[in-house]
Amino acid sequence: MRIFTQRRGGLTLVEVMVTSAVIGVVGILIYSVLNMGTILGAKNTAVNTAHQQARVAMLQMVQDLHGAISLPYLIDVDASGNVIVDANGAPLLTAGPAAGPAAGIAFLQWSMGPLKIISDTAALPGSQNFVRVQLPSSTSPLPAVGQRLIVPTHQIEGDITQVNGPWDNCKITLANMPAPSPAPSPAPSPAGTLLPAQIVTNSGLGDVVCFIADRCWYAVASNTLIWHRLGTRVMVTDITNATPFSTPNTPAGALYYRFVAAIDLSTADLSYSNRNFKSANILLNGQVPMRARLTTYQ
């Protein structure tokens, strides 16, 4: 009787080592691809979030500048990142070229009104530094110090320094009032601190009304875009252009009133990880058309 035995084959040591090496290399490649994809995905998400903040800030700037009721003007910031203002807290006109570029832009926005002026003011040249108005109702918010009162019919514009009295007899004290052009005769004394024109409420030609405006501005300081309107808040960070604002000019050099402002905003991630996945730069620019100008001064 013959006994048959089945030969059993197996891998040699060399084959086992080669197979293990191939599996290891493939595993490392798969891990590298997954790791790279995860890092790039996280970085792209972060970049898209930062870019979205910049786009939202750009849209709000365009909307705010389009809604300005005064002609915007360019402003500067100091070495500490603060907007340079005058004694009344109003931003000063840029010391650089009138058309820019500059670090910021200031303008006025509508706040409330129209409000009825309920009493006559003193005759020139003595005049006075306040007006009395009636608000729509007892629940209406009072004007705030730092806002600006505008009387279009009399070319009176001034910064509000004090608010007293009830809603139906509200006394608003003003300062920093430019003289209208042409200059009134007789001129108020002293000019700038008293109303430049007399207001008469019982002339029979209708009510004399005024409205309240907010002094607003955008500025770039320390790579941060700041928005100010009755308070300051940060809009977006990582700004790479320190002077993004300008005012378009005509070929003759005059202000181009069709477009009141031009914005050239750029952002980039100023710090990145050791993996050297640096975020891309984003460039946003545009010109803002004029909608309505209700004030003569700033």
Short mmCIF file of C-alpha atoms in Angstrom, two decimals:
data_model
loop_
_atom_site.label_atom_id
_atom_site.label_comp_id
_atom_site.label_asym_id
_atom_site.label_seq_id
_atom_site.Cartn_x
_atom_site.Cartn_y
_atom_site.Cartn_z
CA MET A 1 0.00 0.00 0.00
CA ARG A 2 1.36 3.36 -1.05
CA ILE A 3 0.90 6.40 1.14
CA PHE A 4 0.51 9.73 -0.69
CA THR A 5 1.53 12.91 1.14
CA GLN A 6 0.41 16.42 0.09
CA ARG A 7 3.09 18.99 -0.17
CA ARG A 8 2.26 22.17 1.69
CA GLY A 9 3.74 25.33 0.32
CA GLY A 10 4.60 28.47 2.37
CA LEU A 11 6.27 31.83 2.12
CA THR A 12 9.91 32.11 2.60
CA LEU A 13 11.37 34.67 4.97
CA VAL A 14 12.31 36.94 2.08
CA GLU A 15 8.77 36.86 0.70
CA VAL A 16 7.32 37.67 4.12
CA MET A 17 9.67 40.64 4.49
CA VAL A 18 8.88 41.97 1.01
CA THR A 19 5.11 41.61 1.56
CA SER A 20 5.32 43.35 4.92
CA ALA A 21 7.34 46.17 3.41
CA VAL A 22 4.81 46.67 0.60
CA ILE A 23 1.89 46.70 3.05
CA GLY A 24 3.75 49.17 5.26
CA VAL A 25 4.53 51.51 2.36
CA VAL A 26 0.93 51.41 1.13
CA GLY A 27 -0.33 52.07 4.66
CA ILE A 28 2.01 55.03 5.07
CA LEU A 29 0.89 56.45 1.73
CA ILE A 30 -2.79 56.08 2.66
CA TYR A 31 -2.15 57.72 6.04
CA SER A 32 -0.22 60.57 4.41
CA VAL A 33 -3.01 61.23 1.92
CA LEU A 34 -5.67 61.18 4.65
CA ASN A 35 -3.55 63.37 6.92
CA MET A 36 -2.86 65.85 4.13
CA GLY A 37 -6.54 65.97 3.17
CA THR A 38 -7.62 66.53 6.76
CA ILE A 39 -5.13 69.36 7.25
CA LEU A 40 -6.02 71.03 3.96
CA GLY A 41 -9.73 70.69 4.72
CA ALA A 42 -9.30 72.28 8.14
CA LYS A 43 -7.14 75.05 6.68
CA ASN A 44 -9.59 75.76 3.87
CA THR A 45 -12.42 75.92 6.39
CA ALA A 46 -10.47 78.43 8.47
CA VAL A 47 -9.55 80.48 5.39
CA ASN A 48 -13.13 80.46 4.10
CA THR A 49 -14.38 81.62 7.50
CA ALA A 50 -11.85 84.47 7.55
CA HIS A 51 -12.69 85.39 3.96
CA GLN A 52 -16.40 85.30 4.76
CA GLN A 53 -15.82 87.79 7.59
CA ALA A 54 -14.01 90.07 5.16
CA ARG A 55 -16.79 89.78 2.58
CA VAL A 56 -19.47 90.53 5.18
CA ALA A 57 -17.47 93.54 6.37
CA MET A 58 -17.13 94.75 2.79
CA LEU A 59 -20.87 94.44 2.17
CA GLN A 60 -21.69 96.35 5.36
CA MET A 61 -19.20 99.10 4.49
CA VAL A 62 -20.73 99.54 1.06
CA GLN A 63 -24.22 99.64 2.56
CA ASP A 64 -23.24 102.14 5.26
CA LEU A 65 -21.39 104.43 2.86
CA HIS A 66 -24.25 104.24 0.38
CA GLY A 67 -26.62 105.29 3.18
CA ALA A 68 -24.49 108.28 4.24
CA ILE A 69 -26.29 111.63 4.36
CA SER A 70 -23.07 113.65 4.20
CA LEU A 71 -20.13 113.65 1.85
CA PRO A 72 -17.59 111.18 3.33
CA TYR A 73 -14.07 112.40 4.03
CA LEU A 74 -10.81 110.59 4.73
CA ILE A 75 -9.30 110.41 8.23
CA ASP A 76 -6.06 109.24 9.87
CA VAL A 77 -5.09 107.11 12.87
CA ASP A 78 -2.18 107.79 15.22
CA ALA A 79 0.67 105.49 16.20
CA SER A 80 -1.49 103.95 18.94
CA GLY A 81 -4.21 103.00 16.47
CA ASN A 82 -6.69 105.70 17.57
CA VAL A 83 -8.58 107.92 15.14
CA ILE A 84 -7.26 111.50 15.27
CA VAL A 85 -10.13 113.74 16.46
CA ASP A 86 -10.65 117.41 17.30
CA ALA A 87 -11.69 118.95 20.63
CA ASN A 88 -15.33 118.00 19.97
CA GLY A 89 -14.54 114.35 19.22
CA ALA A 90 -15.04 114.66 15.47
CA PRO A 91 -12.44 112.94 13.24
CA LEU A 92 -10.00 115.35 11.61
CA LEU A 93 -9.51 115.47 7.86
CA THR A 94 -6.53 113.42 6.74
CA ALA A 95 -3.17 115.18 6.68
CA GLY A 96 -2.24 113.24 3.54
CA PRO A 97 -3.51 113.68 -0.01
CA ALA A 98 -7.16 114.74 -0.13
CA ALA A 99 -8.04 111.82 -2.41
CA GLY A 100 -6.16 109.29 -0.30
CA PRO A 101 -5.36 106.58 0.28
CA ALA A 102 -6.03 106.89 4.01
CA ALA A 103 -6.54 104.64 7.02
CA GLY A 104 -10.17 105.61 7.58
CA ILE A 105 -13.28 107.31 6.27
CA ALA A 106 -15.90 109.31 8.22
CA PHE A 107 -19.48 110.28 7.38
CA LEU A 108 -22.92 110.95 8.90
CA GLN A 109 -25.86 108.56 9.02
CA TRP A 110 -29.54 109.28 9.71
CA SER A 111 -30.59 108.53 13.30
CA MET A 112 -34.01 110.07 14.01
CA GLY A 113 -36.41 112.74 12.82
CA PRO A 114 -37.94 114.88 11.61
CA LEU A 115 -38.40 116.62 14.98
CA LYS A 116 -40.49 119.78 15.35
CA ILE A 117 -38.78 122.89 16.74
CA ILE A 118 -41.31 124.39 19.16
CA SER A 119 -39.85 127.76 20.18
CA ASP A 120 -38.18 130.72 18.51
CA THR A 121 -34.49 131.34 18.97
CA ALA A 122 -32.86 134.65 19.85
CA ALA A 123 -32.23 137.19 17.12
CA LEU A 124 -28.77 137.81 15.73
CA PRO A 125 -26.14 138.84 16.66
CA GLY A 126 -26.80 137.68 20.24
CA SER A 127 -28.35 134.34 19.30
CA GLN A 128 -28.13 131.26 21.56
CA ASN A 129 -26.58 127.80 21.59
CA PHE A 130 -29.68 125.58 21.95
CA VAL A 131 -33.01 124.68 20.37
CA ARG A 132 -36.18 123.20 21.88
CA VAL A 133 -37.82 120.31 20.05
CA GLN A 134 -40.78 117.98 20.49
CA LEU A 135 -40.26 114.24 20.10
CA PRO A 136 -42.98 112.06 18.53
CA SER A 137 -44.05 110.47 21.85
CA SER A 138 -43.06 109.93 25.47
CA THR A 139 -41.52 106.58 24.53
CA SER A 140 -39.26 108.05 21.84
CA PRO A 141 -35.54 107.79 22.62
CA LEU A 142 -33.87 111.07 23.47
CA PRO A 143 -31.03 112.40 21.32
CA ALA A 144 -27.60 111.53 22.74
CA VAL A 145 -24.51 113.60 23.40
CA GLY A 146 -22.12 113.20 20.48
CA GLN A 147 -24.83 113.04 17.84
CA ARG A 148 -25.38 115.90 15.40
CA LEU A 149 -28.48 118.07 14.95
CA ILE A 150 -29.32 119.36 11.47
CA VAL A 151 -31.81 122.13 10.56
CA PRO A 152 -31.73 122.02 6.73
CA THR A 153 -33.89 125.10 6.12
CA HIS A 154 -31.58 127.34 8.16
CA GLN A 155 -28.23 125.67 7.38
CA ILE A 156 -27.75 124.98 11.08
CA GLU A 157 -25.60 121.96 11.92
CA GLY A 158 -24.01 121.35 15.31
CA ASP A 159 -22.71 118.70 17.69
CA ILE A 160 -25.04 117.84 20.58
CA THR A 161 -23.30 118.54 23.90
CA GLN A 162 -26.25 118.35 26.31
CA VAL A 163 -29.88 117.13 26.36
CA ASN A 164 -32.38 118.29 29.01
CA GLY A 165 -36.13 118.31 29.57
CA PRO A 166 -39.11 116.06 28.78
CA TRP A 167 -40.01 114.62 25.39
CA ASP A 168 -42.42 117.44 24.49
CA ASN A 169 -40.02 120.26 25.45
CA CYS A 170 -36.55 118.84 24.94
CA LYS A 171 -33.69 121.33 25.14
CA ILE A 172 -30.74 120.38 22.93
CA THR A 173 -27.50 122.32 23.42
CA LEU A 174 -25.15 122.55 20.44
CA ALA A 175 -21.52 123.37 19.69
CA ASN A 176 -19.19 123.42 16.70
CA MET A 177 -21.69 125.15 14.39
CA PRO A 178 -20.21 126.34 11.07
CA ALA A 179 -21.48 129.59 9.61
CA PRO A 180 -23.69 129.09 6.54
CA SER A 181 -22.65 130.38 3.15
CA PRO A 182 -23.26 133.18 2.39
CA ALA A 183 -22.50 134.40 5.91
CA PRO A 184 -25.53 135.70 7.87
CA SER A 185 -25.89 139.40 8.55
CA PRO A 186 -25.46 140.35 11.30
CA ALA A 187 -23.11 137.48 12.15
CA PRO A 188 -23.68 135.70 15.48
CA SER A 189 -21.24 136.48 18.23
CA PRO A 190 -19.10 134.54 18.91
CA ALA A 191 -19.19 132.59 15.66
CA GLY A 192 -19.15 128.80 15.92
CA THR A 193 -20.63 128.56 19.42
CA LEU A 194 -24.01 130.22 18.76
CA LEU A 195 -26.74 129.49 16.23
CA PRO A 196 -25.76 131.16 12.93
CA ALA A 197 -29.39 131.92 12.03
CA GLN A 198 -32.59 132.85 13.86
CA ILE A 199 -35.42 130.28 13.90
CA VAL A 200 -38.98 131.63 13.88
CA THR A 201 -41.65 128.98 14.42
CA ASN A 202 -44.83 131.07 13.97
CA SER A 203 -44.12 132.51 10.54
CA GLY A 204 -47.19 130.85 9.03
CA LEU A 205 -45.07 129.03 6.45
CA GLY A 206 -45.20 125.68 8.23
CA ASP A 207 -43.26 123.96 10.96
CA VAL A 208 -39.50 124.18 11.22
CA VAL A 209 -38.08 120.69 11.60
CA CYS A 210 -34.70 119.18 12.33
CA PHE A 211 -33.24 115.69 12.36
CA ILE A 212 -30.53 113.87 14.27
CA ALA A 213 -27.51 112.21 12.66
CA ASP A 214 -24.82 109.85 13.95
CA ARG A 215 -21.16 110.52 13.29
CA CYS A 216 -19.67 107.28 11.96
CA TRP A 217 -16.38 106.06 10.65
CA TYR A 218 -14.44 103.04 9.46
CA ALA A 219 -10.71 102.82 10.16
CA VAL A 220 -7.90 100.29 9.93
CA ALA A 221 -5.59 100.13 12.95
CA SER A 222 -3.13 97.38 13.88
CA ASN A 223 -4.36 95.15 11.01
CA THR A 224 -7.94 95.43 12.30
CA LEU A 225 -10.96 97.04 10.63
CA ILE A 226 -12.94 99.09 13.19
CA TRP A 227 -16.51 100.38 12.86
CA HIS A 228 -17.68 103.30 15.04
CA ARG A 229 -21.28 104.40 15.52
CA LEU A 230 -22.19 105.38 19.10
CA GLY A 231 -19.56 102.83 20.12
CA THR A 232 -16.73 100.89 18.54
CA ARG A 233 -16.52 97.26 17.43
CA VAL A 234 -14.11 95.12 15.43
CA MET A 235 -15.34 94.06 12.00
CA VAL A 236 -12.50 91.87 10.72
CA THR A 237 -8.84 91.17 11.53
CA ASP A 238 -5.73 90.29 9.50
CA ILE A 239 -6.01 93.35 7.24
CA THR A 240 -2.87 93.66 5.10
CA ASN A 241 -3.60 97.08 3.55
CA ALA A 242 -3.23 99.82 6.18
CA THR A 243 -4.74 102.54 3.95
CA PRO A 244 -7.66 100.98 2.04
CA PHE A 245 -9.87 104.07 1.64
CA SER A 246 -9.84 106.77 -1.03
CA THR A 247 -12.20 109.22 -2.73
CA PRO A 248 -12.43 109.01 -6.54
CA ASN A 249 -11.40 112.11 -8.47
CA THR A 250 -12.29 113.34 -11.93
CA PRO A 251 -9.53 113.67 -14.57
CA ALA A 252 -9.37 117.38 -13.64
CA GLY A 253 -8.64 116.51 -10.01
CA ALA A 254 -12.02 117.46 -8.55
CA LEU A 255 -14.03 115.16 -6.28
CA TYR A 256 -16.12 112.70 -8.26
CA TYR A 257 -19.53 113.12 -6.65
CA ARG A 258 -21.07 110.16 -8.44
CA PHE A 259 -18.91 107.83 -6.35
CA VAL A 260 -18.27 109.01 -2.79
CA ALA A 261 -15.71 106.41 -1.75
CA ALA A 262 -13.46 103.66 -3.03
CA ILE A 263 -12.41 100.66 -0.94
CA ASP A 264 -9.43 98.38 -1.55
CA LEU A 265 -9.55 95.82 1.27
CA SER A 266 -7.18 92.86 1.49
CA THR A 267 -6.82 90.21 4.20
CA ALA A 268 -4.48 87.28 4.77
CA ASP A 269 -3.58 84.94 7.62
CA LEU A 270 -0.52 86.64 9.09
CA SER A 271 0.48 83.53 11.08
CA TYR A 272 0.42 79.91 9.99
CA SER A 273 1.43 76.51 11.37
CA ASN A 274 4.76 74.76 10.95
CA ARG A 275 3.20 72.67 8.19
CA ASN A 276 3.54 75.77 5.98
CA PHE A 277 -0.04 75.72 4.71
CA LYS A 278 -0.31 79.48 4.33
CA SER A 279 -3.75 80.95 3.65
CA ALA A 280 -4.44 82.67 0.38
CA ASN A 281 -4.88 86.44 0.15
CA ILE A 282 -8.30 87.91 -0.57
CA LEU A 283 -8.72 91.21 -2.40
CA LEU A 284 -11.98 93.14 -2.20
CA ASN A 285 -12.46 96.49 -3.90
CA GLY A 286 -15.33 98.62 -5.09
CA GLN A 287 -16.72 102.11 -5.48
CA VAL A 288 -19.75 103.38 -3.57
CA PRO A 289 -22.31 105.56 -5.41
CA MET A 290 -23.92 108.59 -3.77
CA ARG A 291 -27.57 108.25 -2.78
CA ALA A 292 -28.60 111.40 -0.87
CA ARG A 293 -26.75 114.32 0.67
CA LEU A 294 -28.75 116.06 3.39
CA THR A 295 -25.99 118.00 5.12
CA THR A 296 -23.64 120.78 4.07
CA TYR A 297 -20.94 120.16 6.63
CA GLN A 298 -19.48 117.14 8.39
#
